[in-house]
PDB file of C-alpha atoms in Angstrom:
ATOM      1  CA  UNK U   1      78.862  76.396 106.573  1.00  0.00           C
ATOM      2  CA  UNK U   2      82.176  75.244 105.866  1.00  0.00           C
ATOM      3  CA  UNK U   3      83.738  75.358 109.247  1.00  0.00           C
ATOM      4  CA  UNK U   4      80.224  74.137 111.471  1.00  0.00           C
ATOM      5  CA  UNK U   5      78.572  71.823 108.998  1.00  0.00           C
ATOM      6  CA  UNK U   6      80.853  70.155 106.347  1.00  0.00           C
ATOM      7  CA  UNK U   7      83.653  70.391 108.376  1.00  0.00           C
ATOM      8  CA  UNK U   8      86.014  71.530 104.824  1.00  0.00           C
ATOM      9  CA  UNK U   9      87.159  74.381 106.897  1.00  0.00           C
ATOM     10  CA  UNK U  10      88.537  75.199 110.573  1.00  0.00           C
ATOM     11  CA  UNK U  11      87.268  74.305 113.400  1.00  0.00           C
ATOM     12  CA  UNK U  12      86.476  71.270 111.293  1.00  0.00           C
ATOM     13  CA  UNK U  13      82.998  70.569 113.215  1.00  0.00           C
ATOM     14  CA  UNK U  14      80.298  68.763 110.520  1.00  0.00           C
ATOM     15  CA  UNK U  15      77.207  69.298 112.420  1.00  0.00           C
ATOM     16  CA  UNK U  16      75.443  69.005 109.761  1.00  0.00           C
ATOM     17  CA  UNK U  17      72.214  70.835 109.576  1.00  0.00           C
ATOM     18  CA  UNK U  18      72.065  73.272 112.786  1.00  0.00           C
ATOM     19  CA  UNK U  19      75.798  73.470 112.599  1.00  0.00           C
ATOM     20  CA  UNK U  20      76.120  76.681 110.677  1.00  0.00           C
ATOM     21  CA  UNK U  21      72.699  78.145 111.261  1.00  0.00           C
ATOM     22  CA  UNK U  22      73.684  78.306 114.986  1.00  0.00           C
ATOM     23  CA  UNK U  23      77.649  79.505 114.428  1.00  0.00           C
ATOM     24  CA  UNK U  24      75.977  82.559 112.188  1.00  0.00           C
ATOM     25  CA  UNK U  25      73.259  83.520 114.907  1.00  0.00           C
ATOM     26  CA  UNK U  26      76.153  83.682 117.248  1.00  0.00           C
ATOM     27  CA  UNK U  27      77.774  85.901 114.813  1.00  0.00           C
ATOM     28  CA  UNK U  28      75.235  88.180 114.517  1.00  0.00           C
ATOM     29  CA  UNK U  29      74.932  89.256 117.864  1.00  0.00           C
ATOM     30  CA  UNK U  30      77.973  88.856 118.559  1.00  0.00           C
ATOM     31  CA  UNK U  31      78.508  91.503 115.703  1.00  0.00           C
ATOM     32  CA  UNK U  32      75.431  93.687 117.360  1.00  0.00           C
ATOM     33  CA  UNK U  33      77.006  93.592 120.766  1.00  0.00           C
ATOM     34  CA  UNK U  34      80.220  94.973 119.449  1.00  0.00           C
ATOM     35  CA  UNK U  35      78.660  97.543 117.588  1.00  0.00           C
ATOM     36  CA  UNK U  36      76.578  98.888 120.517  1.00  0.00           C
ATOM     37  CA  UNK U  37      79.860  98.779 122.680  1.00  0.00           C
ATOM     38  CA  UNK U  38      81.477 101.069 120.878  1.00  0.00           C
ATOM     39  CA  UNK U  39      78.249 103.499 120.091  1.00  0.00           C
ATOM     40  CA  UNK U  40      77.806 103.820 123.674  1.00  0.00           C
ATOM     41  CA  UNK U  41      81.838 103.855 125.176  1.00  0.00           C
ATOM     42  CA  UNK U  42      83.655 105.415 121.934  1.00  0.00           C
ATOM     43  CA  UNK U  43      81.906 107.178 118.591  1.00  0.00           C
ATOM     44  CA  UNK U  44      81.356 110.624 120.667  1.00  0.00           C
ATOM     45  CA  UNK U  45      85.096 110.904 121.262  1.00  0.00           C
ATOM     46  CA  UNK U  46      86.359 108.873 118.014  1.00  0.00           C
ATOM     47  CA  UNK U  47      83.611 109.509 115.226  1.00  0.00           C
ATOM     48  CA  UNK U  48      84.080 106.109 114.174  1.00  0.00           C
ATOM     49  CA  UNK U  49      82.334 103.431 112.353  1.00  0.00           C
ATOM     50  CA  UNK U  50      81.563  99.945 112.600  1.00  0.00           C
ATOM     51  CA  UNK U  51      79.966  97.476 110.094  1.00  0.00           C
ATOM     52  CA  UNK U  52      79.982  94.072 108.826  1.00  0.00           C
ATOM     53  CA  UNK U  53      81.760  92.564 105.771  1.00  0.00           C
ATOM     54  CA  UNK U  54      79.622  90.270 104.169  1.00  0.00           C
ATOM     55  CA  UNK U  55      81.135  88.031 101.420  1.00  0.00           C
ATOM     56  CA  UNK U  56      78.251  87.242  98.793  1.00  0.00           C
ATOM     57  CA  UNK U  57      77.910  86.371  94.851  1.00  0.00           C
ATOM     58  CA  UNK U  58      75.472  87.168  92.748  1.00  0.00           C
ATOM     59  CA  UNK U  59      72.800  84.516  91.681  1.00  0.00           C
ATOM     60  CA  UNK U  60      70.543  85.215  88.204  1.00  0.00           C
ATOM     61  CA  UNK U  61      67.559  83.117  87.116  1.00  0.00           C
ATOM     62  CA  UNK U  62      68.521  80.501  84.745  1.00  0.00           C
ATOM     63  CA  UNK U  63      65.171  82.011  82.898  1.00  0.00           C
ATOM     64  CA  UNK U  64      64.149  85.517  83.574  1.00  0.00           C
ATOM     65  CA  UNK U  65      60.366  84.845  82.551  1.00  0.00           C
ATOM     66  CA  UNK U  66      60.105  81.746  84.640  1.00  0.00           C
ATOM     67  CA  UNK U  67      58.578  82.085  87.797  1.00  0.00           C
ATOM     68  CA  UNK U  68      60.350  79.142  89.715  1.00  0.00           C
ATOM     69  CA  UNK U  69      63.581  80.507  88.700  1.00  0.00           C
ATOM     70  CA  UNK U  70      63.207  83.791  89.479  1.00  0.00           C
ATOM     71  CA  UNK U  71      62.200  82.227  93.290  1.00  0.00           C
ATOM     72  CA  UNK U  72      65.356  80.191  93.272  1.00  0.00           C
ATOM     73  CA  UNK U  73      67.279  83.149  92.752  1.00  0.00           C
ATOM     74  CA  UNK U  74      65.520  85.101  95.108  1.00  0.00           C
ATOM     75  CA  UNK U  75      66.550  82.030  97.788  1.00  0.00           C
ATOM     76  CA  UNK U  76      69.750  82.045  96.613  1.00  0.00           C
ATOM     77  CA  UNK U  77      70.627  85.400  97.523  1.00  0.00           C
ATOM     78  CA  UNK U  78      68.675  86.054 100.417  1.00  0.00           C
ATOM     79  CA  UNK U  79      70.003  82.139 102.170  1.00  0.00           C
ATOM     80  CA  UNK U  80      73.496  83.954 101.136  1.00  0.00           C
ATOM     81  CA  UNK U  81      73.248  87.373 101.357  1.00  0.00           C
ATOM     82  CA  UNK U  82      70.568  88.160 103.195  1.00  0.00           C
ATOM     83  CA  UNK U  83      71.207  85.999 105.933  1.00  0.00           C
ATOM     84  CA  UNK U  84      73.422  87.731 107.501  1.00  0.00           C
ATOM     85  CA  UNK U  85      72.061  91.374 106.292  1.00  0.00           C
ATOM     86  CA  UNK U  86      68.753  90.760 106.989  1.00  0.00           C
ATOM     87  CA  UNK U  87      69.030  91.075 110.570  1.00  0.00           C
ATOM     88  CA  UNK U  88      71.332  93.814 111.112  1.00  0.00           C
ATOM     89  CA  UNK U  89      68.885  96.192 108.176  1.00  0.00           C
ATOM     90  CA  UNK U  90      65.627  94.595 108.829  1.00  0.00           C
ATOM     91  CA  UNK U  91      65.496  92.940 111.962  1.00  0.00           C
ATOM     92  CA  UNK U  92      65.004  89.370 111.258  1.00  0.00           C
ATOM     93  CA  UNK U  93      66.158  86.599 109.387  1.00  0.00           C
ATOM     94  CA  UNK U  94      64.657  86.698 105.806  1.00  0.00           C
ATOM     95  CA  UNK U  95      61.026  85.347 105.653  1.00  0.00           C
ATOM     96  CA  UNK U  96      62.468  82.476 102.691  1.00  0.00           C
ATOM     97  CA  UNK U  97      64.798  81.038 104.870  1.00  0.00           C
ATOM     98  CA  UNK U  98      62.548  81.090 108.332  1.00  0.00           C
ATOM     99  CA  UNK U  99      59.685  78.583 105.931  1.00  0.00           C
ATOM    100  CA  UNK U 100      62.299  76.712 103.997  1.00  0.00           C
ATOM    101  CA  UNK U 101      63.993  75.442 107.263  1.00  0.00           C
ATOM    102  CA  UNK U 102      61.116  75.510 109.340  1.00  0.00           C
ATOM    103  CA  UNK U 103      59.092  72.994 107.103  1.00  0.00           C
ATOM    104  CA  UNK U 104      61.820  71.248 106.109  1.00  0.00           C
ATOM    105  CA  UNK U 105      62.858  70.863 110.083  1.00  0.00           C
ATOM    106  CA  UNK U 106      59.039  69.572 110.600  1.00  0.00           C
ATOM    107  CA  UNK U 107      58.970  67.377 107.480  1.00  0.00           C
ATOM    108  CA  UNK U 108      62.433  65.827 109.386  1.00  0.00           C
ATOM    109  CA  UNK U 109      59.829  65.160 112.784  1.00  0.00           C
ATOM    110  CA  UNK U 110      61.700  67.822 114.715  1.00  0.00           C
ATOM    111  CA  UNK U 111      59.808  70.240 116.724  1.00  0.00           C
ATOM    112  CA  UNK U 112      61.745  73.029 116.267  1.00  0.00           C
ATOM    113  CA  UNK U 113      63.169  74.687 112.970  1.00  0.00           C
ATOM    114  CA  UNK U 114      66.403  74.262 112.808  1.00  0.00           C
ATOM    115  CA  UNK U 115      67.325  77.770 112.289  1.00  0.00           C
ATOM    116  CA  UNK U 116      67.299  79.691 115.294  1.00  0.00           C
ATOM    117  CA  UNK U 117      64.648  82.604 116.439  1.00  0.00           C
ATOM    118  CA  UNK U 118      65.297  86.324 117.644  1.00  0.00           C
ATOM    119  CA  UNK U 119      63.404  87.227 120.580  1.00  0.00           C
ATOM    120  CA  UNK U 120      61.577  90.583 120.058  1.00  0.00           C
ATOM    121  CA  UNK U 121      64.396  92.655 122.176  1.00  0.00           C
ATOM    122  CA  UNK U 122      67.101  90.282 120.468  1.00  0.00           C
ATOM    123  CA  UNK U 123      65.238  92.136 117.046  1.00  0.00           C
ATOM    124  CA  UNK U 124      65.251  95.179 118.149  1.00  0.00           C
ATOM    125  CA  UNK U 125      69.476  95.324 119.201  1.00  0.00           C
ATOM    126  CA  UNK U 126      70.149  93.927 116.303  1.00  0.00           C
ATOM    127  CA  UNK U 127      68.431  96.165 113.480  1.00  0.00           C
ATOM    128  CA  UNK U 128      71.009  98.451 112.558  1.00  0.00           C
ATOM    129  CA  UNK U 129      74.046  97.910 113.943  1.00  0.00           C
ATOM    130  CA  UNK U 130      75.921  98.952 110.910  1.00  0.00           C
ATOM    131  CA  UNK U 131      77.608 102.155 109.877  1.00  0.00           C
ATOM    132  CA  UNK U 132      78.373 100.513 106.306  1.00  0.00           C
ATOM    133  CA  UNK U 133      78.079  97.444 104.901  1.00  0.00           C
ATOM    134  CA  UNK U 134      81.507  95.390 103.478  1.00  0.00           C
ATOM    135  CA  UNK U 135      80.817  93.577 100.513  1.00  0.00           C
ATOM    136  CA  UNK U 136      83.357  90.953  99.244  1.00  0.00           C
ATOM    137  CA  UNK U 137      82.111  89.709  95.345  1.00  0.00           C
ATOM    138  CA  UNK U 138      83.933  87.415  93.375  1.00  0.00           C
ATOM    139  CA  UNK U 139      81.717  85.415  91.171  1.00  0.00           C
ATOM    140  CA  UNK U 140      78.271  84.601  89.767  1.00  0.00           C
ATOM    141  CA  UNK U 141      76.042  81.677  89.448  1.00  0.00           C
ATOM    142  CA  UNK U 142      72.413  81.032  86.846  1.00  0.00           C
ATOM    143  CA  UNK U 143      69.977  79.784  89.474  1.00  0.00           C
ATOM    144  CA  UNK U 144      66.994  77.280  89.139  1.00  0.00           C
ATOM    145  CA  UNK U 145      64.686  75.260  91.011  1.00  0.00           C
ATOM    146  CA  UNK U 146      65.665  71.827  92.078  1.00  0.00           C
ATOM    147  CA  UNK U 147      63.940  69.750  95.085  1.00  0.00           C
ATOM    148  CA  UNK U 148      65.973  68.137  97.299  1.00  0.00           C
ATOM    149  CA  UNK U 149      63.533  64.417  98.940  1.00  0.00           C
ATOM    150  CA  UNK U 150      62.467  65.660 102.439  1.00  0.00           C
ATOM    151  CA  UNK U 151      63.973  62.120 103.448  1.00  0.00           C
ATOM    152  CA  UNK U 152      67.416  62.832 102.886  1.00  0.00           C
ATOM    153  CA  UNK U 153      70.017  64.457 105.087  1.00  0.00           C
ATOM    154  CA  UNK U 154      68.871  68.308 104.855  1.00  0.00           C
ATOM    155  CA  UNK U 155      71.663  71.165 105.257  1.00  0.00           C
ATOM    156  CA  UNK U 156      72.265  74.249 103.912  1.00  0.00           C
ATOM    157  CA  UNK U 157      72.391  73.329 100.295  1.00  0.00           C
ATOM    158  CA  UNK U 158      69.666  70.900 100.841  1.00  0.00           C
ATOM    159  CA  UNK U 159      67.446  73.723 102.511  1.00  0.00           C
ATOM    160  CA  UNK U 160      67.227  76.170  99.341  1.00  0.00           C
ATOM    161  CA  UNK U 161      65.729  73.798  97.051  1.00  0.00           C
ATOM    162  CA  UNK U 162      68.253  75.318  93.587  1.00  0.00           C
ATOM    163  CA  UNK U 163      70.885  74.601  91.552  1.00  0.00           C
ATOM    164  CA  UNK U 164      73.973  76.415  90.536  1.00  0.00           C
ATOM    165  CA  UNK U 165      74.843  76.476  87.205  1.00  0.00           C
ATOM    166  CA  UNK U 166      77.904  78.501  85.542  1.00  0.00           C
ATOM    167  CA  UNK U 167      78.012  79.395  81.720  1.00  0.00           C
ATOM    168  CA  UNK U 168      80.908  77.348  79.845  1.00  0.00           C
ATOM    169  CA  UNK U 169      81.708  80.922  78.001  1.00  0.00           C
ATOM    170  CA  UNK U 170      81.956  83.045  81.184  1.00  0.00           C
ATOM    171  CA  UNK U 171      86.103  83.453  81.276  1.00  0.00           C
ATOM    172  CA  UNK U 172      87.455  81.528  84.685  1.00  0.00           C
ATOM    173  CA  UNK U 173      91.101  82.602  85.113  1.00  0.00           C
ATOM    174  CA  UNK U 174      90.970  80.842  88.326  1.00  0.00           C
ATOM    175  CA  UNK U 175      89.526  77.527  88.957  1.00  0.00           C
ATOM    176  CA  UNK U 176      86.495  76.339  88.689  1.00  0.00           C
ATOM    177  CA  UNK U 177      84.311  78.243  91.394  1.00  0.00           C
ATOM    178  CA  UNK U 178      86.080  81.673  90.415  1.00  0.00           C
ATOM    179  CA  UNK U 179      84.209  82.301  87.010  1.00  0.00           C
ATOM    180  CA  UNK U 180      84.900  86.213  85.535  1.00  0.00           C
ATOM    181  CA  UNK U 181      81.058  87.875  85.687  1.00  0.00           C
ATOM    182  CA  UNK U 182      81.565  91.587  86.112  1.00  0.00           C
ATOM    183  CA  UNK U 183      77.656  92.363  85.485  1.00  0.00           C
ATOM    184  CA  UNK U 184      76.466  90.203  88.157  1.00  0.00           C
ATOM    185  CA  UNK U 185      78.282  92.547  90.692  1.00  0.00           C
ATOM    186  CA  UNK U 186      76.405  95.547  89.362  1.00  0.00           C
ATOM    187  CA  UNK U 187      73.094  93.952  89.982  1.00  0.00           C
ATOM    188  CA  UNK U 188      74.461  92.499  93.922  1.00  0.00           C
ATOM    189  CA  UNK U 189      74.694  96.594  94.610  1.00  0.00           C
ATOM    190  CA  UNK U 190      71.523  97.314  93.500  1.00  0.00           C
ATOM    191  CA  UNK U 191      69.647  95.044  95.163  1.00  0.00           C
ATOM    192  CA  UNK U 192      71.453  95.789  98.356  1.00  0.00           C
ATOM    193  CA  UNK U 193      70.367  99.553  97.419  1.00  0.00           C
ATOM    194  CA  UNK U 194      66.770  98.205  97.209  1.00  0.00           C
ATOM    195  CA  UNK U 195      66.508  95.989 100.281  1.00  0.00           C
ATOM    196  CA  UNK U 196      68.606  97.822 102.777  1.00  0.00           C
ATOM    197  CA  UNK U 197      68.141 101.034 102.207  1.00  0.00           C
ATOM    198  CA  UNK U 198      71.067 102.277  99.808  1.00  0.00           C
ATOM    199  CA  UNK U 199      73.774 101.740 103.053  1.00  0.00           C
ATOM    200  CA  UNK U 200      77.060 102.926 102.684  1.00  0.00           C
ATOM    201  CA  UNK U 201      79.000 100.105 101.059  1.00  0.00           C
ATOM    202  CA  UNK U 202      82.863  99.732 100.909  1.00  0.00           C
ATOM    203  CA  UNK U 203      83.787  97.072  98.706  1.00  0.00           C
ATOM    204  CA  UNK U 204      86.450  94.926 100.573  1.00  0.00           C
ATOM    205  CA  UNK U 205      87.289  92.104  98.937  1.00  0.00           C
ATOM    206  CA  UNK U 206      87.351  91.309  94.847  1.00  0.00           C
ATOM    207  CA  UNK U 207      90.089  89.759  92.843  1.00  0.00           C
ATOM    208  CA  UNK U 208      91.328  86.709  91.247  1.00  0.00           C
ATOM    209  CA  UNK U 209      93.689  83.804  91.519  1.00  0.00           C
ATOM    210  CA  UNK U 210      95.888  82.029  89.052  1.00  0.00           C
ATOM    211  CA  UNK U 211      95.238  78.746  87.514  1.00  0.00           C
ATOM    212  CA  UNK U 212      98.663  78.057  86.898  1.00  0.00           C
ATOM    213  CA  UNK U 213     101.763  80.242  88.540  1.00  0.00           C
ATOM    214  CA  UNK U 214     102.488  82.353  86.081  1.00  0.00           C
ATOM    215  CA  UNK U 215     106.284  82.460  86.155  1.00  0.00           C
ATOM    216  CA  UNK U 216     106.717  85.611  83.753  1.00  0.00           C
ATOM    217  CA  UNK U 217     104.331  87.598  86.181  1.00  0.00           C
ATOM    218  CA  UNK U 218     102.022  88.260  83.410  1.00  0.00           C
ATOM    219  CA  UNK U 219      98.942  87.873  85.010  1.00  0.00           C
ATOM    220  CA  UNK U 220      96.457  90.073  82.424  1.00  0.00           C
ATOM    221  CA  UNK U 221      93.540  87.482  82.757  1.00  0.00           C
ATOM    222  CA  UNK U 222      93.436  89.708  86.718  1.00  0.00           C
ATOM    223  CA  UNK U 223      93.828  93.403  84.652  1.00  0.00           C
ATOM    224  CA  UNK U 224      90.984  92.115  82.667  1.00  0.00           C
ATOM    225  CA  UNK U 225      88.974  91.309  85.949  1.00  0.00           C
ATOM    226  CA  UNK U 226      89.959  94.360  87.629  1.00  0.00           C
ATOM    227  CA  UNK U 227      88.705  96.169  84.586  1.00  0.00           C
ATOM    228  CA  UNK U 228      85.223  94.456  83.964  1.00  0.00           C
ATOM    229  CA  UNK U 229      84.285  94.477  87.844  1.00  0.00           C
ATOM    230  CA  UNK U 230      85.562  98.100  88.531  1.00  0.00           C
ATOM    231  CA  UNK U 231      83.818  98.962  85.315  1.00  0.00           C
ATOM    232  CA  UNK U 232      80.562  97.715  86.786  1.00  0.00           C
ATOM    233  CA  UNK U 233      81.117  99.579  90.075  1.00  0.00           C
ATOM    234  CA  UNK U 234      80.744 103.078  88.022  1.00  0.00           C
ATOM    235  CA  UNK U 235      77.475 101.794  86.661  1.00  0.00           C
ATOM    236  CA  UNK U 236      76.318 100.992  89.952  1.00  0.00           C
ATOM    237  CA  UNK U 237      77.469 104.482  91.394  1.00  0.00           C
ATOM    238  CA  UNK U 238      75.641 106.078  88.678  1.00  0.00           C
ATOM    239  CA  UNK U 239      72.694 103.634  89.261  1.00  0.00           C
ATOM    240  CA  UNK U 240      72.489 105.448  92.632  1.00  0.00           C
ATOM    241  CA  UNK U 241      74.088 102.684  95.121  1.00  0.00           C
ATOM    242  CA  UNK U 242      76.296 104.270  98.080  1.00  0.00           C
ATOM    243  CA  UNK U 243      79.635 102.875  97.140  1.00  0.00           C
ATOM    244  CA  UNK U 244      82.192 104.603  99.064  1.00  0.00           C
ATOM    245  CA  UNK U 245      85.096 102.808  98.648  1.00  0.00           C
ATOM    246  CA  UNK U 246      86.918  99.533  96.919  1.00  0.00           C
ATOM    247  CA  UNK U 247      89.879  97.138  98.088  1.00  0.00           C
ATOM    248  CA  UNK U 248      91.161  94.492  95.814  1.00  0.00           C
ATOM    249  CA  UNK U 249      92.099  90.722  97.244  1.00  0.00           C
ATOM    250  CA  UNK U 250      94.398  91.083  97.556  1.00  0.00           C
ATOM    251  CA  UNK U 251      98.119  92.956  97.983  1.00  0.00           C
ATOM    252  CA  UNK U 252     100.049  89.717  98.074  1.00  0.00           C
ATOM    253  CA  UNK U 253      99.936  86.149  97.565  1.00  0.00           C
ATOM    254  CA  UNK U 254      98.775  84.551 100.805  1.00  0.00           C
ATOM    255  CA  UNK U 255      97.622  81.809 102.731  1.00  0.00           C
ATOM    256  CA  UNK U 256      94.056  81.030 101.235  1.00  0.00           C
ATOM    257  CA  UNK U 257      92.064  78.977 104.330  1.00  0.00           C
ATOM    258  CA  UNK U 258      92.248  74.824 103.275  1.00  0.00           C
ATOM    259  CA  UNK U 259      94.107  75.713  99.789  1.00  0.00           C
ATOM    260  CA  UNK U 260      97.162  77.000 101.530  1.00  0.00           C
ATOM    261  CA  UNK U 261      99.618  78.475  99.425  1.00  0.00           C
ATOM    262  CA  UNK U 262      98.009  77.427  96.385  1.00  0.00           C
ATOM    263  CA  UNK U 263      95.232  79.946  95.302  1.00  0.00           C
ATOM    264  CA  UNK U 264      97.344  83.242  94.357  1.00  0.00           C
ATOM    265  CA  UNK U 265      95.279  86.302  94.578  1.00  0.00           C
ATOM    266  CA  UNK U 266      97.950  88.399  95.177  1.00  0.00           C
ATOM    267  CA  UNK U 267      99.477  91.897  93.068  1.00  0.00           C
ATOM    268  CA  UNK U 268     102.576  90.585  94.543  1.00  0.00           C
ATOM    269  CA  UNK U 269     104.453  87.434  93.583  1.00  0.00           C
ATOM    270  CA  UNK U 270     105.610  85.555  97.080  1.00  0.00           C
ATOM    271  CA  UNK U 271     107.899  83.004  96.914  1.00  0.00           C
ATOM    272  CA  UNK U 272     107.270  80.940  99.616  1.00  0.00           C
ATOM    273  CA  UNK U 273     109.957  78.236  99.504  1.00  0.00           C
ATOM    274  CA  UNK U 274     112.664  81.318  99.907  1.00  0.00           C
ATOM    275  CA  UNK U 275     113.021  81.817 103.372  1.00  0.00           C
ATOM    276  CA  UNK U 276     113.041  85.695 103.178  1.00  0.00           C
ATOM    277  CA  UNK U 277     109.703  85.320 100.935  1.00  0.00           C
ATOM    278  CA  UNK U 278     110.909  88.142  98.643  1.00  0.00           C
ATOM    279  CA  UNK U 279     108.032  89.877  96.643  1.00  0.00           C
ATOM    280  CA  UNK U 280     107.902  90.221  92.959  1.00  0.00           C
ATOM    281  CA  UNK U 281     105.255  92.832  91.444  1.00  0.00           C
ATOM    282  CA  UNK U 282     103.201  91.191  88.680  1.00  0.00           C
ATOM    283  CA  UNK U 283     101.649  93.053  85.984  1.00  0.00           C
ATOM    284  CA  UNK U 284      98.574  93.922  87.518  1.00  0.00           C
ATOM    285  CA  UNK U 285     100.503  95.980  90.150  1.00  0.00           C
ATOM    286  CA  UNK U 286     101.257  98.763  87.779  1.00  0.00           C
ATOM    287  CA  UNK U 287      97.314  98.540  85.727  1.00  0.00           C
ATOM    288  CA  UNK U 288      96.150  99.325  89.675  1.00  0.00           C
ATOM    289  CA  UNK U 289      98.347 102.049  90.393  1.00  0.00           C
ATOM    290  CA  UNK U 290      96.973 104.014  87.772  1.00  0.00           C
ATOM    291  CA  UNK U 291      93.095 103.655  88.438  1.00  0.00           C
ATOM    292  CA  UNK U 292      94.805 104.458  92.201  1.00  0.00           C
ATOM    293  CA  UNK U 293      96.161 107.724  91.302  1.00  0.00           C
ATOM    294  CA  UNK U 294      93.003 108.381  88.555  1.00  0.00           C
ATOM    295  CA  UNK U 295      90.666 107.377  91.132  1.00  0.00           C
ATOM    296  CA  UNK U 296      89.163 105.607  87.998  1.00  0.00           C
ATOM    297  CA  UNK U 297      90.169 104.542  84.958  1.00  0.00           C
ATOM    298  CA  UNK U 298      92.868 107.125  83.104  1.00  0.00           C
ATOM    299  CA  UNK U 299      92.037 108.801  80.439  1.00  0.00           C
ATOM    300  CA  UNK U 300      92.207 106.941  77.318  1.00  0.00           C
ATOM    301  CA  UNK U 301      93.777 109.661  75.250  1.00  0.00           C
ATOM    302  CA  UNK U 302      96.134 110.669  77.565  1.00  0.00           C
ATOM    303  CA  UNK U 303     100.053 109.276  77.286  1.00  0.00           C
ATOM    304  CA  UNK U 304     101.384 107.061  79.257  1.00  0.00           C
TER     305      UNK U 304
END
């Protein structure tokens, strides 16, 4: 969406509207093509696996009894989520998104929805072309019903018909998309449990990113993060869900796609204007290490 329609990200292309719908059907066959290739040349000899990381947060209805909200939220996790996952553990895109576009695209006069179809055989390659599904969580949103004029300019955003609201008590050690919501993560695993099937699921991507550099490498708003997400990873094991595995983002500070150098989500201090970019372990590094070598959180009782 960023890259194909609003042009924020690389390639840079804004075409808005089809833009992104058409870059993601690409992807996913793309994706199932890759995974047959190496079903039918190389898991016999290897006993490998292939699957897809999917990046997704977690969107709850601004009121739980209200109908309309309970849709938006639906919308806005199966026009994020489910987009991609829907095809690969279902077959098709999600039925939401195929009659949001699709009358919005004839309410525009166009013939055609704007999101693109799966033939039947298309369907059928796809569909479960995943050994395990990557999940990358960072944040949560309250969801409710807004309508976007059929006259205007529709896109992505326009297409779901909701808003995004954040609560102004939820912590938000990073800026202001990156708000600190470890329950909504427990709830994203179960309803992947519940739509696709309880896949395997490694978790490959969760963390947070400084406001401010924090020169003293004291960065305990992240060890508070780590805690409260990882925390709501046990409930969802013991909910049921698959969760194999987890991987914070990330090991060191990095180059974070149009915010550079800027957005720190790293264990690791770099200092980039050194030429040798030495590393500096922040106070998170040593928190991890112990959940690493507990495979959990250590015992409280137990000294240090």
């Amino acid at each position: 969406e960023k890259g194909y329609e609003t042009g924020e990200h690389a390639p840079g292309l804004k075409l808005g509207g089809c833009g992104a719908y058409k870059a993601a059907h690409h992807i996913i066959k793309t994706h199932a093509k890759v995974w047959h290739s190496y079903n039918n040349t190389w898991r016999s000899a290897q006993q490998g696996m292939v699957g897809i990381s999917l990046t997704s947060g977690w969107g709850e209805p601004v009121d739980p009894h209200s109908q309309t909200d309970r849709d938006a939220a639906e919308r806005y996790i199966q026009f994020h989520l489910g987009w991609f996952a829907n095809p690969i553990y279902r077959g098709d895109y999600p039925e939401i998104m195929k009659n949001y576009i699709g009358r919005k695209s004839a309410q525009q006069g166009l013939g055609t929805s704007r999101l693109p179809t799966f033939s039947v055989q298309e369907k059928t390659y796809i569909k479960g072309t995943s050994d395990f599904l990557g999940i990358g969580h960072f944040t949560t949103r309250y969801v409710l019903q807004k309508s976007f004029p059929f006259l205007q300019v529709s896109g992505y955003h326009t297409d779901r018909d909701l808003a995004e609201l954040v609560d102004p008590k939820w912590p938000a050690p990073g800026p202001k998309w990156l708000y600190s919501v470890p329950w909504g993560f427990r709830r994203l695993l179960n309803f992947i449990k519940t739509q696709y099937g309880n896949p395997l699921i490694y978790v490959t991507e969760n963390g947070v990113f400084e406001k401010v550099q924090c020169t003293q490498l004291c960065d305990e708003w992240r060890i508070e993060y780590l805690k409260g997400y990882i925390n709501e990873i046990l409930k969802a094991l013991n909910d049921g869900v698959n969760v194999k595995g987890y991987t914070a983002w990330s090991l060191l500070d990095k180059f974070e796609w149009n915010k550079g150098f800027s957005e720190r989500f790293g264990f690791y201090h770099i200092d980039f204007k050194n030429k040798n970019k030495p590393r500096y372990p922040k106070a998170s590094v040593d928190y991890y290490k112990k959940i690493i070598s507990a495979n959990g959180f250590p015992n409280p009782r137990e000294v240090m």
